[in-house]
PDB file of C-alpha atoms in Angstrom:
ATOM      1  CA  MET A  29      -9.465 -19.526 -57.205  1.00 50.00           C
ATOM      2  CA  ASP A  30      -7.601 -16.355 -58.235  1.00 65.00           C
ATOM      3  CA  LYS A  31      -9.502 -14.430 -55.629  1.00 82.00           C
ATOM      4  CA  TYR A  32      -7.758 -16.567 -53.004  1.00 83.00           C
ATOM      5  CA  PRO A  33      -4.352 -16.812 -53.821  1.00 84.00           C
ATOM      6  CA  LYS A  34      -3.073 -18.205 -50.389  1.00 92.00           C
ATOM      7  CA  ILE A  35      -5.272 -21.103 -50.569  1.00 94.00           C
ATOM      8  CA  GLU A  36      -3.701 -24.152 -52.267  1.00 93.00           C
ATOM      9  CA  ASN A  37      -6.729 -26.466 -52.034  1.00 96.00           C
ATOM     10  CA  TYR A  38     -10.066 -26.652 -50.183  1.00 97.00           C
ATOM     11  CA  VAL A  39     -12.822 -29.220 -49.803  1.00 97.00           C
ATOM     12  CA  VAL A  40     -16.474 -28.373 -48.953  1.00 97.00           C
ATOM     13  CA  ALA A  41     -17.331 -31.072 -46.286  1.00 95.00           C
ATOM     14  CA  SER A  42     -20.507 -31.921 -44.235  1.00 93.00           C
ATOM     15  CA  ASP A  43     -20.553 -33.657 -40.847  1.00 88.00           C
ATOM     16  CA  VAL A  44     -23.424 -35.411 -39.172  1.00 85.00           C
ATOM     17  CA  GLY A  45     -21.559 -37.512 -36.471  1.00 83.00           C
ATOM     18  CA  SER A  46     -20.694 -35.789 -33.230  1.00 81.00           C
ATOM     19  CA  ARG A  47     -21.732 -32.399 -34.814  1.00 87.00           C
ATOM     20  CA  ASP A  48     -24.215 -31.477 -37.503  1.00 93.00           C
ATOM     21  CA  GLY A  49     -23.315 -29.081 -40.227  1.00 96.00           C
ATOM     22  CA  ILE A  50     -21.094 -28.054 -43.222  1.00 97.00           C
ATOM     23  CA  GLY A  51     -18.070 -26.135 -43.695  1.00 97.00           C
ATOM     24  CA  ILE A  52     -14.772 -25.763 -45.810  1.00 98.00           C
ATOM     25  CA  GLU A  53     -11.381 -27.648 -45.008  1.00 97.00           C
ATOM     26  CA  ILE A  54      -8.356 -25.850 -46.237  1.00 97.00           C
ATOM     27  CA  TYR A  55      -5.291 -27.870 -47.126  1.00 97.00           C
ATOM     28  CA  SER A  56      -1.642 -27.411 -48.100  1.00 94.00           C
ATOM     29  CA  GLY A  57      -0.629 -30.732 -49.859  1.00 93.00           C
ATOM     30  CA  ASN A  58      -2.268 -33.393 -47.756  1.00 94.00           C
ATOM     31  CA  ASN A  59      -2.242 -31.463 -44.641  1.00 95.00           C
ATOM     32  CA  MET A  60      -5.395 -29.804 -43.306  1.00 96.00           C
ATOM     33  CA  LEU A  61      -4.507 -26.189 -41.962  1.00 97.00           C
ATOM     34  CA  LEU A  62      -7.832 -25.022 -40.833  1.00 98.00           C
ATOM     35  CA  GLU A  63     -11.486 -25.461 -41.151  1.00 97.00           C
ATOM     36  CA  VAL A  64     -14.481 -22.947 -40.936  1.00 98.00           C
ATOM     37  CA  PHE A  65     -17.636 -24.770 -39.849  1.00 97.00           C
ATOM     38  CA  ARG A  66     -21.430 -23.940 -39.514  1.00 97.00           C
ATOM     39  CA  ASP A  67     -22.737 -26.127 -36.810  1.00 96.00           C
ATOM     40  CA  ASP A  68     -26.369 -26.202 -37.206  1.00 96.00           C
ATOM     41  CA  THR A  69     -26.830 -28.100 -33.826  1.00 93.00           C
ATOM     42  CA  LYS A  70     -25.129 -25.306 -31.749  1.00 94.00           C
ATOM     43  CA  LYS A  71     -25.964 -22.412 -34.137  1.00 96.00           C
ATOM     44  CA  THR A  72     -22.542 -21.297 -34.401  1.00 96.00           C
ATOM     45  CA  ARG A  73     -19.960 -20.777 -37.010  1.00 97.00           C
ATOM     46  CA  GLU A  74     -16.389 -21.694 -35.934  1.00 96.00           C
ATOM     47  CA  VAL A  75     -12.765 -21.735 -36.998  1.00 97.00           C
ATOM     48  CA  THR A  76     -10.526 -24.528 -36.050  1.00 97.00           C
ATOM     49  CA  LEU A  77      -6.616 -24.288 -36.743  1.00 97.00           C
ATOM     50  CA  TYR A  78      -4.852 -27.464 -37.295  1.00 97.00           C
ATOM     51  CA  LYS A  79      -1.485 -25.768 -37.587  1.00 95.00           C
ATOM     52  CA  LYS A  80      -0.103 -23.493 -34.818  1.00 92.00           C
ATOM     53  CA  GLU A  81       0.765 -20.397 -36.802  1.00 94.00           C
ATOM     54  CA  LEU A  82      -1.062 -19.347 -39.970  1.00 96.00           C
ATOM     55  CA  ASP A  83      -0.724 -16.383 -42.205  1.00 95.00           C
ATOM     56  CA  LEU A  84      -3.472 -13.878 -41.419  1.00 96.00           C
ATOM     57  CA  GLU A  85      -4.365 -13.309 -44.965  1.00 96.00           C
ATOM     58  CA  LEU A  86      -4.856 -17.165 -45.405  1.00 96.00           C
ATOM     59  CA  VAL A  87      -7.359 -17.193 -42.597  1.00 97.00           C
ATOM     60  CA  GLU A  88      -9.164 -14.255 -43.891  1.00 96.00           C
ATOM     61  CA  GLN A  89      -9.470 -15.614 -47.304  1.00 97.00           C
ATOM     62  CA  ALA A  90     -10.812 -18.866 -45.831  1.00 97.00           C
ATOM     63  CA  ILE A  91     -13.403 -16.973 -44.121  1.00 97.00           C
ATOM     64  CA  SER A  92     -14.328 -15.098 -47.192  1.00 97.00           C
ATOM     65  CA  LEU A  93     -14.431 -18.337 -49.180  1.00 97.00           C
ATOM     66  CA  PHE A  94     -16.584 -19.962 -46.511  1.00 98.00           C
ATOM     67  CA  LYS A  95     -19.113 -17.032 -46.836  1.00 97.00           C
ATOM     68  CA  LYS A  96     -19.020 -17.464 -50.585  1.00 96.00           C
ATOM     69  CA  GLU A  97     -19.367 -21.240 -50.595  1.00 96.00           C
ATOM     70  CA  ILE A  98     -21.690 -22.092 -47.395  1.00 97.00           C
ATOM     71  CA  PRO A  99     -24.996 -20.924 -46.983  1.00 96.00           C
ATOM     72  CA  TRP A 100     -25.267 -18.580 -44.041  1.00 96.00           C
ATOM     73  CA  GLU A 101     -28.579 -19.671 -42.742  1.00 96.00           C
ATOM     74  CA  PHE A 102     -28.829 -22.590 -40.019  1.00 96.00           C
ATOM     75  CA  GLN A 103     -30.519 -25.743 -41.078  1.00 93.00           C
ATOM     76  CA  GLU A 104     -33.077 -27.384 -38.695  1.00 85.00           C
TER      77      GLU A 104
END
């Protein structure tokens, strides 16, 4: 993960409950900082922040990691 030095830990996670898609969750220790998610139902890609103020470089690295790890095409 040398390319993403601001990211301590991340998880690729899918969701098929109230929404349907896949994304990455960025963590500091046990605390989720943000999520970048591809919602296949709404055909959107979204960033959700779970901490009020985050370093811009961390957010940019999370988006870059999302683009590397998660297929860009929506699933039917």
